[in-house]
Amino acid sequence: MSHKEIRVRFAPSPTGPLHIGGVRTALYNYLFAKKNGGKMILRIEDTDQTRFVEGAEKYINEAFKWCGVEFDESIGKGGKYGPYKQSERKHLYKDYAQQLIAKGKAYYAFDTAEDLNEIRNSFEAEKKTFVYNAAERSKLNNSLTLSEEETKQLISSGKEYVIRFKMPENEVVVMEDIIRGRVEVNTSVLDDKILFKSDGMPTYHLANIVDDHLMEISHVIRGEEWLPSLPLHVLLYDAFEWERPVFAHLPLLLKPDGNGKLSKRDGDRLGFPVFPLQWKDPKSGETSRGYREDGYFPQAFINMLALLGWNPGDERELFSMDELIEAFSLERVGKSGSKFDQEKAKWFNHQYLIKQDDEFLANKLMPIVIKNGVLAEKEQLTKAISLVKERVSFVSELWDQLDFFFKRPQEYDEKAVKKRWKAASYDILLELKELLENVSDFTSENTETVVKQWIEEKEYGMGAVMNAFRLLVVGALKGPHLFDIIELIGQEETLERIDQGLHELGRKE
RNA sequence: GCACCGUUCGUCUAGCCAGGUCAGGACGCCAGGUUUUCAUCCUGGUAACACGGGUUCAAAUCCCGUACGGUGUACCA
């Protein structure tokens, strides 16, 4: 029996953009499938037609494409267990619901939503909790209290009905979860959940069990918010006499401050994205930030997400997708929720940025350079990037670190001038300019040798010369190795910048 | 309210199942070092077993309770 193929699924409902908790759930499913040579399935659960959101399904596909989570079977890819969208499987569910009725495991109920609300309210007034189960169902309007005749008549007369699961009375349900271990619940606290709605669609509970069974899902890996309905699901498998899949309920992603499930609002409030991709709400027109648009590399995003709730058991932190697959196991997923930490996320991105090819980064940066009104040669930009990339976490931060390669100083940092432009500076820099005018080999290595030798001979002092020199070339006391900078901007530009600086700052009294 | 799940540095976490380690690592923060500057980098430091009982020679680890938090409790998923 252990020869059974590993098949897992990620089953979002297309009610909006996928948030990073969902992405992580999908990622763990994916890693688990790949690790075990299994299949990863994407199934769209759109049984609630009232919550349909335009563009959500497309968003889901794009998001996974961006971060490198691939599906073996899905709407786009097909597969022999399709269709992979529940609204297209509609015809299947009613029959299964009726099978349950035939087995005495479910029944028709005619109570309207209003009826039930009323009852709930009156219970609440007496500080009691209404539960539609063995304790109360005999007093309600259903095929258990009505005669077969009456039931049939009601249905044929077009009366709206739902199909409810007949929850056993006072039984202990024993469940196994890979992450939580054994969990036990008494059925007397559970209710007769609706399996089939009056609009002709199944609820999540029915559809999910039927589809997981039909699609031969071996492991159900999902968020912890499903744990309370696990008894129902397990009982449904038993009622159908189907083999239960293995369950693993993942801990939740929490908001960075305080407690509670991470939500869209937290991102807006704390200033970080909760979605992989930017999302524009078709109704409100409101736009939410995405990791992609914020400049995160997909690998960094995945790496960060993978480590939020799982760890390899050793001290490695940087993983490619293949390395994650190799190292992953559900047993090493923690039990408690994790808070997202933006600083750590930045650090991951920094690590990946350093590893990126300089030319690749230059291509990414070029639009920003152009936006700043500068025409830079790709080759120059690539070299400049190689000199400064260790200083930043995002491509968008690069410009601030290397704009001086392409722009002469517009102004000279006031504090720096005060500190480093001394009485002797003018004459020394004038002399340095003459020195550099006569250098024919303007490589960093050579100019460094020449200048340092000159400083030593004249006993000017390193700090006094270099800081003033940097001030004229860069406009501030920042940036990488100065001789690397002047090599890149070239001899002519270097000399002109010295000239400009001498003219602007003048001889200090 | 009821049910279920959870709780180790500020954060992510190792260690817990098979009790004995100065409770380890990473991010952040702080200090020092390197450097012509800033940043990087290197070194060091900071800081945690929710609480109370019990079992035991010995408890973060096993048991019970309490507190706190989370999730669920829809004809949503």
Coordinates of C-alpha atoms (C1' of nucleotides) in Angstrom, one line a residue:
Chain A
M1 CA 0.0 0.0 0.0
S2 CA 2.9 2.3 0.4
H3 CA 3.4 2.0 -3.3
K4 CA 0.7 4.5 -3.8
E5 CA 1.7 7.6 -5.6
I6 CA 2.2 10.7 -3.6
R7 CA -0.4 13.3 -4.9
V8 CA -1.0 16.6 -3.2
R9 CA -3.1 19.6 -4.1
F10 CA -3.3 23.3 -3.5
A11 CA -6.9 24.4 -3.7
P12 CA -7.5 28.1 -3.5
S13 CA -10.8 29.8 -4.0
P14 CA -10.6 32.6 -6.5
T15 CA -12.0 35.3 -4.2
G16 CA -9.0 37.7 -4.5
P17 CA -5.3 37.7 -4.6
L18 CA -3.4 34.9 -3.0
H19 CA -1.6 36.0 0.1
I20 CA 1.7 34.9 1.3
G21 CA 0.2 32.4 3.8
G22 CA -1.4 30.7 0.8
V23 CA 1.8 30.8 -1.2
R24 CA 3.6 29.1 1.7
T25 CA 1.0 26.4 1.9
A26 CA 1.4 25.8 -1.8
L27 CA 5.1 25.8 -1.5
Y28 CA 5.2 23.2 1.3
N29 CA 2.8 21.0 -0.8
Y30 CA 5.2 21.5 -3.8
L31 CA 8.3 20.7 -1.8
F32 CA 6.7 17.6 -0.3
A33 CA 5.5 16.4 -3.7
K34 CA 8.9 16.9 -5.4
K35 CA 10.8 15.5 -2.5
N36 CA 8.8 12.3 -2.8
G37 CA 8.6 12.0 -6.5
G38 CA 4.9 12.8 -6.4
K39 CA 2.5 15.1 -8.3
M40 CA 1.3 18.6 -7.4
I41 CA -2.2 19.6 -8.4
L42 CA -3.9 23.0 -8.6
R43 CA -7.6 22.9 -8.1
I44 CA -9.8 26.0 -8.1
E45 CA -12.5 25.8 -5.5
D46 CA -15.2 28.2 -6.8
T47 CA -18.3 26.7 -5.2
D48 CA -19.3 30.0 -3.7
Q49 CA -20.4 31.9 -6.8
T50 CA -21.3 35.0 -4.8
R51 CA -17.6 35.6 -3.9
F52 CA -16.2 35.3 -7.4
V53 CA -13.6 38.0 -8.1
E54 CA -12.6 38.9 -11.6
G55 CA -8.9 38.2 -12.3
A56 CA -8.3 36.2 -9.2
E57 CA -7.6 33.0 -11.0
K58 CA -5.3 34.6 -13.4
Y59 CA -3.5 36.2 -10.5
I60 CA -3.0 32.8 -8.8
N61 CA -1.4 31.4 -12.0
E62 CA 0.8 34.3 -12.4
A63 CA 2.0 34.4 -8.8
F64 CA 3.1 30.8 -8.9
K65 CA 4.8 31.2 -12.2
W66 CA 6.7 34.1 -10.8
C67 CA 7.9 32.3 -7.7
G68 CA 8.7 29.0 -9.4
V69 CA 6.0 26.7 -7.9
E70 CA 5.0 24.4 -10.7
F71 CA 1.9 22.2 -11.0
D72 CA 1.8 18.8 -12.7
E73 CA -2.0 19.1 -13.2
S74 CA -4.1 22.2 -13.4
I75 CA -6.7 23.9 -15.5
G76 CA -4.0 25.2 -17.9
K77 CA -2.0 22.0 -18.0
G78 CA -4.8 19.5 -17.9
G79 CA -4.4 16.0 -16.5
K80 CA -6.5 12.9 -16.4
Y81 CA -8.2 13.8 -13.2
G82 CA -9.9 16.9 -14.5
P83 CA -11.7 19.2 -14.7
Y84 CA -9.7 21.1 -12.1
K85 CA -12.3 23.7 -11.4
Q86 CA -15.1 22.8 -9.1
S87 CA -17.8 24.7 -10.9
E88 CA -17.1 22.5 -13.9
R89 CA -17.5 19.4 -11.7
K90 CA -20.9 20.5 -10.4
H91 CA -22.8 17.5 -11.8
L92 CA -20.7 15.1 -9.6
Y93 CA -21.5 16.4 -6.2
K94 CA -25.3 16.0 -5.9
D95 CA -25.0 12.3 -6.6
Y96 CA -22.5 11.8 -3.9
A97 CA -24.6 13.7 -1.5
Q98 CA -27.5 11.4 -2.3
Q99 CA -25.4 8.4 -1.8
L100 CA -24.9 9.6 1.7
I101 CA -28.6 10.0 2.2
A102 CA -29.2 6.5 0.9
K103 CA -26.7 5.2 3.5
G104 CA -28.4 7.1 6.2
K105 CA -25.4 9.3 6.7
A106 CA -27.1 12.5 5.6
Y107 CA -30.6 14.0 5.2
Y108 CA -32.6 16.7 3.6
A109 CA -33.3 19.8 5.6
F110 CA -35.9 22.5 4.8
D111 CA -35.2 25.1 7.5
T112 CA -34.6 28.4 5.9
A113 CA -31.6 30.6 6.8
E114 CA -34.1 33.0 8.5
D115 CA -35.7 30.2 10.6
L116 CA -32.3 29.2 11.8
N117 CA -31.2 32.7 12.6
E118 CA -34.3 33.1 14.7
I119 CA -33.6 30.0 16.6
R120 CA -30.0 30.9 17.1
N121 CA -31.0 34.3 18.5
S122 CA -33.5 32.9 20.9
F123 CA -30.9 30.4 22.2
E124 CA -28.5 33.2 22.6
A125 CA -31.0 35.2 24.6
E126 CA -31.0 32.4 27.1
K127 CA -27.2 32.2 26.9
K128 CA -27.3 28.8 25.3
T129 CA -25.6 27.8 22.1
F130 CA -27.7 26.4 19.3
V131 CA -26.1 23.4 17.5
Y132 CA -27.8 21.7 14.6
N133 CA -27.1 18.1 15.6
A134 CA -28.5 15.1 17.4
A135 CA -29.7 17.2 20.3
E136 CA -31.8 19.5 18.2
R137 CA -32.4 18.0 14.7
S138 CA -35.5 16.1 15.9
K139 CA -37.3 19.4 16.5
L140 CA -36.5 20.8 13.2
N141 CA -37.8 20.7 9.7
N142 CA -36.0 17.9 7.9
S143 CA -36.4 14.4 6.3
L144 CA -35.6 12.8 9.7
T145 CA -38.7 14.4 11.3
L146 CA -40.9 14.4 8.2
S147 CA -42.3 11.3 6.7
E148 CA -40.8 10.0 3.5
E149 CA -44.0 11.0 1.7
E150 CA -43.9 14.6 3.0
T151 CA -40.2 14.9 2.1
K152 CA -40.8 13.8 -1.4
Q153 CA -43.7 16.1 -1.8
L154 CA -41.8 19.1 -0.5
I155 CA -38.9 18.4 -2.9
S156 CA -41.1 17.9 -5.9
S157 CA -43.1 21.0 -5.0
G158 CA -39.9 23.0 -5.5
K159 CA -39.3 23.8 -1.8
E160 CA -35.7 24.8 -1.3
Y161 CA -33.6 22.3 0.7
V162 CA -30.1 21.6 1.8
I163 CA -28.4 18.3 2.5
R164 CA -26.9 18.0 5.9
F165 CA -24.4 15.5 7.3
K166 CA -25.9 13.4 10.1
M167 CA -23.3 13.8 12.7
P168 CA -23.1 10.7 15.0
E169 CA -24.1 11.2 18.6
N170 CA -21.5 11.0 21.3
E171 CA -18.7 9.3 19.5
V172 CA -15.0 10.0 19.8
V173 CA -13.3 10.7 16.5
V174 CA -9.6 9.8 16.4
M175 CA -7.5 11.6 13.9
E176 CA -3.8 11.6 13.0
D177 CA -2.0 14.7 11.8
I178 CA 1.7 14.7 10.8
I179 CA 2.4 18.0 12.5
R180 CA 0.1 17.8 15.6
G181 CA 0.0 14.0 16.3
R182 CA -3.1 12.4 17.5
V183 CA -6.2 14.6 17.9
E184 CA -9.5 13.4 19.5
V185 CA -12.9 15.1 19.4
N186 CA -16.3 14.1 20.6
T187 CA -19.0 14.3 18.0
S188 CA -21.5 15.8 20.5
V189 CA -19.8 19.2 20.1
L190 CA -20.0 19.0 16.3
D191 CA -22.9 20.0 14.1
D192 CA -24.7 18.6 11.1
K193 CA -22.8 20.6 8.6
I194 CA -24.4 21.5 5.3
L195 CA -22.9 19.4 2.5
F196 CA -25.1 20.6 -0.3
K197 CA -26.5 24.1 -0.7
S198 CA -29.9 25.1 -1.9
D199 CA -28.3 26.8 -4.9
G200 CA -27.4 23.4 -6.2
M201 CA -23.7 23.7 -5.3
P202 CA -21.8 21.6 -2.8
T203 CA -20.1 23.3 0.2
Y204 CA -16.4 23.2 0.5
H205 CA -16.7 20.2 2.9
L206 CA -18.4 17.9 0.4
A207 CA -16.6 19.1 -2.7
N208 CA -13.2 18.9 -1.1
I209 CA -13.7 15.3 0.1
V210 CA -15.2 14.1 -3.2
D211 CA -12.5 15.8 -5.3
D212 CA -9.6 14.7 -3.1
H213 CA -10.9 11.1 -3.4
L214 CA -11.5 11.2 -7.1
M215 CA -8.2 12.9 -7.7
E216 CA -6.5 10.3 -5.5
I217 CA -4.9 12.8 -3.3
S218 CA -2.6 11.0 -0.8
H219 CA -1.7 13.9 1.5
V220 CA -3.8 16.9 2.5
I221 CA -1.5 19.7 3.5
R222 CA -3.4 22.8 4.4
G223 CA -3.6 25.7 6.9
E224 CA -4.4 25.3 10.5
E225 CA -7.7 27.1 10.1
W226 CA -9.0 23.8 8.7
L227 CA -8.2 21.8 11.8
P228 CA -11.6 22.3 13.4
S229 CA -13.3 20.8 10.4
L230 CA -11.0 17.8 10.2
P231 CA -13.4 15.6 12.3
L232 CA -16.2 16.3 9.7
H233 CA -13.9 15.5 6.9
V234 CA -12.6 12.3 8.4
L235 CA -16.2 11.2 9.2
L236 CA -17.1 11.9 5.6
Y237 CA -14.3 9.6 4.3
D238 CA -15.6 7.0 6.7
A239 CA -19.2 7.5 5.6
F240 CA -18.3 7.0 2.0
E241 CA -16.1 4.1 3.1
W242 CA -13.1 5.7 1.4
E243 CA -9.5 5.6 2.5
R244 CA -8.6 8.7 4.4
P245 CA -5.6 10.7 3.1
V246 CA -2.8 11.7 5.4
F247 CA -3.3 15.1 7.0
A248 CA -0.9 17.8 7.9
H249 CA -2.2 21.1 9.2
L250 CA 0.3 24.0 8.9
P251 CA 0.7 26.7 11.5
L252 CA -0.5 30.1 10.5
L253 CA 1.4 33.2 9.4
L254 CA 0.9 35.9 12.1
K255 CA 0.9 39.7 11.9
P256 CA 4.4 41.1 12.8
D257 CA 3.0 43.1 15.8
G258 CA 0.6 41.6 18.3
N259 CA -1.2 38.4 17.4
G260 CA -3.6 37.1 14.9
K261 CA -3.6 35.9 11.3
L262 CA -1.8 38.0 8.9
S263 CA -4.2 40.0 6.8
K264 CA -4.1 42.5 3.9
R265 CA -4.7 45.4 6.3
D266 CA -1.5 44.6 8.2
G267 CA 0.6 45.1 5.1
D268 CA -0.9 48.5 4.5
R269 CA -0.6 49.5 8.1
L270 CA 3.0 48.3 8.6
G271 CA 4.3 49.0 5.1
F272 CA 5.2 45.6 3.7
P273 CA 3.5 43.5 1.0
V274 CA 1.3 40.6 2.0
F275 CA 0.9 39.5 -1.6
P276 CA 3.4 38.0 -4.0
L277 CA 2.3 40.3 -6.8
Q278 CA 0.7 43.6 -6.9
W279 CA -3.1 43.5 -7.0
K280 CA -5.6 46.0 -8.1
D281 CA -9.0 45.3 -6.7
P282 CA -11.4 45.4 -9.6
K283 CA -14.2 46.8 -7.5
S284 CA -12.6 49.4 -5.3
G285 CA -9.7 50.1 -7.6
E286 CA -7.5 50.0 -4.6
T287 CA -3.9 48.7 -5.2
S288 CA -2.0 46.5 -2.9
R289 CA 1.7 46.1 -3.0
G290 CA 3.5 42.9 -4.2
Y291 CA 6.9 41.4 -3.4
R292 CA 7.7 41.3 -7.1
E293 CA 7.0 45.0 -7.6
D294 CA 8.8 45.8 -4.3
G295 CA 11.9 44.4 -5.8
Y296 CA 12.2 41.0 -4.2
F297 CA 13.8 38.3 -6.2
P298 CA 11.5 35.3 -6.4
Q299 CA 14.2 33.0 -5.1
A300 CA 14.7 35.2 -2.0
F301 CA 10.9 35.4 -1.5
I302 CA 10.6 31.6 -1.6
N303 CA 13.7 31.1 0.6
M304 CA 12.3 33.5 3.2
L305 CA 8.9 31.9 3.1
A306 CA 10.2 28.4 3.3
L307 CA 12.1 29.2 6.5
L308 CA 9.0 30.7 8.1
G309 CA 7.7 27.7 9.9
W310 CA 10.1 25.1 8.7
N311 CA 13.8 24.5 9.3
P312 CA 16.3 22.0 7.9
G313 CA 17.6 21.0 11.3
D314 CA 21.1 22.3 10.6
E315 CA 22.3 25.9 10.3
R316 CA 21.9 26.5 6.6
E317 CA 19.7 29.4 5.7
L318 CA 20.2 30.0 2.0
F319 CA 18.5 27.5 -0.2
S320 CA 17.7 27.2 -3.9
M321 CA 14.4 25.6 -4.8
D322 CA 16.2 22.3 -5.5
E323 CA 18.0 22.5 -2.2
L324 CA 14.7 23.1 -0.5
I325 CA 13.2 20.1 -2.2
E326 CA 16.1 18.0 -1.1
A327 CA 16.0 19.2 2.5
F328 CA 12.2 19.4 3.1
S329 CA 10.1 17.2 5.4
L330 CA 6.8 17.8 7.0
E331 CA 8.1 16.5 10.3
R332 CA 10.4 19.5 10.5
V333 CA 7.5 22.0 10.2
G334 CA 6.9 23.7 13.6
K335 CA 3.6 23.7 15.4
S336 CA 3.3 27.3 16.3
G337 CA 2.5 30.3 14.1
S338 CA 5.3 32.6 12.8
K339 CA 5.4 36.3 12.5
F340 CA 6.7 37.7 9.3
D341 CA 9.9 39.8 9.8
Q342 CA 10.6 42.4 7.2
E343 CA 14.2 42.9 8.3
K344 CA 15.0 39.2 7.7
A345 CA 13.2 39.3 4.4
K346 CA 15.4 42.2 3.3
W347 CA 18.5 40.3 4.4
F348 CA 17.5 37.4 2.3
N349 CA 17.1 39.7 -0.7
H350 CA 20.5 41.2 0.0
Q351 CA 22.0 37.7 -0.1
Y352 CA 20.4 37.0 -3.4
L353 CA 21.3 40.4 -4.9
I354 CA 24.9 39.9 -4.2
K355 CA 24.8 36.6 -6.0
Q356 CA 23.1 38.0 -9.1
D357 CA 25.1 38.6 -12.3
D358 CA 26.1 42.2 -12.6
E359 CA 24.8 42.5 -16.1
F360 CA 21.5 41.1 -15.1
L361 CA 21.3 43.8 -12.4
A362 CA 22.3 46.4 -14.9
N363 CA 19.3 45.5 -17.1
K364 CA 17.1 45.8 -14.1
L365 CA 18.5 49.1 -13.1
M366 CA 18.6 50.7 -16.5
P367 CA 15.0 52.0 -16.4
I368 CA 15.7 53.7 -13.1
V369 CA 18.8 55.3 -14.6
I370 CA 16.9 56.6 -17.5
K371 CA 14.2 57.8 -15.3
N372 CA 16.8 59.9 -13.6
G373 CA 17.7 61.5 -16.9
V374 CA 21.0 59.9 -17.3
L375 CA 22.4 58.1 -20.3
A376 CA 24.6 55.3 -19.1
E377 CA 26.5 52.7 -21.1
K378 CA 25.4 49.2 -20.1
E379 CA 29.1 48.3 -19.7
Q380 CA 29.8 51.2 -17.4
L381 CA 26.7 50.6 -15.4
T382 CA 27.6 46.9 -15.0
K383 CA 31.0 47.8 -13.7
A384 CA 29.6 50.4 -11.3
I385 CA 27.2 47.8 -10.0
S386 CA 29.9 45.4 -9.3
L387 CA 31.6 48.0 -7.1
V388 CA 28.5 48.8 -5.0
K389 CA 26.1 45.9 -5.0
E390 CA 27.2 44.6 -1.6
R391 CA 25.8 47.8 -0.1
V392 CA 22.2 47.3 -0.9
S393 CA 19.3 44.9 -0.6
F394 CA 17.3 46.0 -3.6
V395 CA 18.0 47.0 -7.2
S396 CA 16.1 50.2 -6.5
E397 CA 18.6 51.2 -3.9
L398 CA 21.5 50.9 -6.3
W399 CA 21.0 54.3 -8.0
D400 CA 21.7 56.2 -4.8
Q401 CA 24.9 54.2 -4.4
L402 CA 26.3 54.9 -7.9
D403 CA 24.7 58.0 -9.3
F404 CA 28.0 59.8 -9.0
F405 CA 29.6 57.6 -11.6
F406 CA 27.3 59.2 -14.1
K407 CA 26.7 62.6 -12.7
R408 CA 29.2 65.3 -11.7
P409 CA 28.6 66.6 -8.2
Q410 CA 25.8 69.1 -8.2
E411 CA 26.6 70.1 -4.7
Y412 CA 29.1 69.3 -2.1
D413 CA 28.0 67.7 1.2
E414 CA 28.1 70.6 3.7
K415 CA 29.4 68.6 6.7
A416 CA 32.0 66.9 4.5
V417 CA 33.3 70.3 3.3
K418 CA 33.5 71.6 6.8
K419 CA 35.4 68.6 8.0
R420 CA 37.7 67.9 5.0
W421 CA 38.2 71.0 2.9
K422 CA 41.0 72.7 4.8
A423 CA 43.3 75.6 4.1
A424 CA 45.8 73.5 2.3
S425 CA 43.4 71.4 0.3
Y426 CA 43.2 73.7 -2.7
D427 CA 46.8 73.7 -3.4
I428 CA 47.2 70.0 -2.7
L429 CA 44.4 69.1 -5.1
L430 CA 45.7 71.4 -7.7
E431 CA 49.0 69.6 -7.5
L432 CA 47.2 66.2 -7.6
K433 CA 45.4 67.3 -10.7
E434 CA 48.7 68.0 -12.4
L435 CA 50.0 64.7 -11.2
L436 CA 47.1 62.8 -12.7
E437 CA 47.2 64.8 -16.0
N438 CA 50.5 63.1 -16.6
V439 CA 49.5 59.6 -15.8
S440 CA 49.1 57.6 -19.0
D441 CA 47.9 54.3 -17.4
F442 CA 44.7 55.3 -15.6
T443 CA 43.9 51.9 -14.1
S444 CA 42.9 51.9 -10.5
E445 CA 46.0 49.9 -9.6
N446 CA 48.4 52.4 -11.3
T447 CA 46.8 55.6 -10.1
E448 CA 46.8 54.3 -6.6
T449 CA 50.5 53.5 -6.7
V450 CA 51.3 56.9 -8.2
V451 CA 49.2 58.9 -5.9
K452 CA 50.2 57.1 -2.8
Q453 CA 53.9 57.5 -3.6
W454 CA 53.4 61.2 -4.2
I455 CA 51.6 61.6 -0.9
E456 CA 54.4 59.8 0.8
E457 CA 57.1 61.9 -0.8
K458 CA 55.4 65.2 0.0
E459 CA 54.3 64.0 3.4
Y460 CA 50.8 65.3 3.0
G461 CA 49.1 62.6 4.9
M462 CA 46.7 60.1 3.4
G463 CA 43.5 61.3 5.1
A464 CA 44.0 64.9 4.2
V465 CA 44.5 64.2 0.5
M466 CA 42.1 61.3 -0.1
N467 CA 39.1 62.8 1.7
A468 CA 39.4 66.1 -0.2
F469 CA 39.9 64.2 -3.4
R470 CA 36.9 62.1 -2.8
L471 CA 34.9 65.1 -1.9
L472 CA 35.6 66.7 -5.3
V473 CA 35.0 63.5 -7.3
V474 CA 31.9 62.2 -5.5
G475 CA 30.6 65.3 -3.8
A476 CA 30.4 63.5 -0.5
L477 CA 32.4 61.3 1.7
K478 CA 30.9 58.0 0.5
G479 CA 31.3 55.4 -2.1
P480 CA 33.7 52.5 -2.9
H481 CA 37.4 52.6 -3.4
L482 CA 38.2 56.0 -4.9
F483 CA 40.8 54.7 -7.4
D484 CA 38.2 52.3 -8.7
I485 CA 35.8 55.2 -9.2
I486 CA 38.2 57.3 -11.1
E487 CA 39.2 54.4 -13.3
L488 CA 35.6 53.9 -14.3
I489 CA 34.8 57.6 -14.9
G490 CA 38.1 58.1 -16.8
Q491 CA 40.9 60.5 -16.7
E492 CA 39.3 63.3 -18.5
E493 CA 36.2 63.3 -16.3
T494 CA 38.3 63.0 -13.2
L495 CA 40.3 66.0 -14.1
E496 CA 37.2 68.0 -14.9
R497 CA 35.7 67.1 -11.6
I498 CA 38.8 68.3 -9.8
D499 CA 38.6 71.5 -11.7
Q500 CA 35.0 72.0 -10.9
G501 CA 35.6 71.3 -7.3
L502 CA 38.5 73.7 -7.0
H503 CA 36.4 76.4 -8.6
E504 CA 33.3 75.7 -6.5
L505 CA 35.0 75.3 -3.1
G506 CA 37.8 77.7 -3.7
R507 CA 40.8 78.4 -1.5
K508 CA 39.8 78.3 2.1
E509 CA 41.3 81.0 4.3
Chain B
rG1 C1' -19.7 30.5 25.6
rC2 C1' -18.1 25.8 23.6
rA3 C1' -14.3 22.8 20.8
rC4 C1' -9.5 22.3 19.0
rC5 C1' -4.5 24.0 18.5
rG6 C1' -0.4 26.5 20.4
rU7 C1' 3.5 29.1 24.0
rU8 C1' 12.3 28.8 24.0
rC9 C1' 16.2 35.6 23.0
rG10 C1' 12.5 41.7 20.1
rU11 C1' 11.8 38.2 15.4
rC12 C1' 12.7 33.3 12.7
rU13 C1' 14.3 29.1 15.2
rA14 C1' 17.7 24.4 17.2
rG15 C1' 17.2 21.4 21.4
rC16 C1' 11.6 18.2 23.5
rC17 C1' 9.5 12.2 20.9
rA18 C1' 14.3 8.4 23.3
rG19 C1' 15.3 13.9 30.8
rG20 C1' 21.9 15.3 32.4
rU21 C1' 24.7 20.8 26.9
rC22 C1' 27.6 27.4 30.0
rA23 C1' 20.0 26.5 26.3
rG24 C1' 23.0 26.7 20.0
rG25 C1' 22.4 29.5 15.2
rA26 C1' 20.3 33.5 12.1
rC27 C1' 18.0 38.6 11.6
rG28 C1' 18.0 43.1 14.4
rC29 C1' 20.5 46.0 17.9
rC30 C1' 25.2 47.6 20.5
rA31 C1' 30.7 47.7 20.8
rG32 C1' 35.5 47.0 18.8
rG33 C1' 38.6 46.0 14.4
rU34 C1' 39.7 46.7 9.0
rU35 C1' 39.3 51.1 5.4
rU36 C1' 41.1 57.5 2.4
rU37 C1' 35.0 58.0 3.3
rC38 C1' 30.3 55.6 3.7
rA39 C1' 28.8 50.8 3.3
rU40 C1' 30.3 45.9 3.2
rC41 C1' 33.2 42.6 5.9
rC42 C1' 35.5 40.4 10.5
rU43 C1' 35.4 39.8 15.9
rG44 C1' 32.8 40.3 20.3
rG45 C1' 28.4 41.5 23.1
rU46 C1' 23.0 41.8 24.1
rA47 C1' 18.8 38.8 25.0
rA48 C1' 14.6 33.4 25.9
rC49 C1' 12.6 28.0 28.2
rA50 C1' 4.6 31.9 30.0
rC51 C1' 3.4 30.6 35.2
rG52 C1' 2.4 27.0 39.3
rG53 C1' 2.6 22.2 41.0
rG54 C1' 4.2 17.0 40.5
rU55 C1' 7.5 12.7 38.9
rU56 C1' 13.0 12.2 39.2
rC57 C1' 19.5 12.2 41.9
rA58 C1' 18.5 15.5 37.7
rA59 C1' 13.0 18.8 33.8
rA60 C1' 13.1 23.5 28.3
rU61 C1' 12.4 18.2 27.7
rC62 C1' 7.6 13.6 31.1
rC63 C1' 2.5 14.4 33.8
rC64 C1' -1.4 17.8 35.8
rG65 C1' -3.3 22.5 36.3
rU66 C1' -3.5 27.9 35.4
rA67 C1' -2.7 32.1 32.3
rC68 C1' -2.2 34.1 27.7
rG69 C1' -2.7 33.7 22.5
rG70 C1' -4.7 31.7 17.9
rU71 C1' -8.3 29.1 14.9
rG72 C1' -13.1 27.4 14.3
rU73 C1' -18.1 27.7 15.6
rA74 C1' -22.1 30.5 7.9
rC75 C1' -26.5 27.6 2.6
rC76 C1' -17.5 31.2 3.0
rA77 C1' -13.4 28.7 1.7

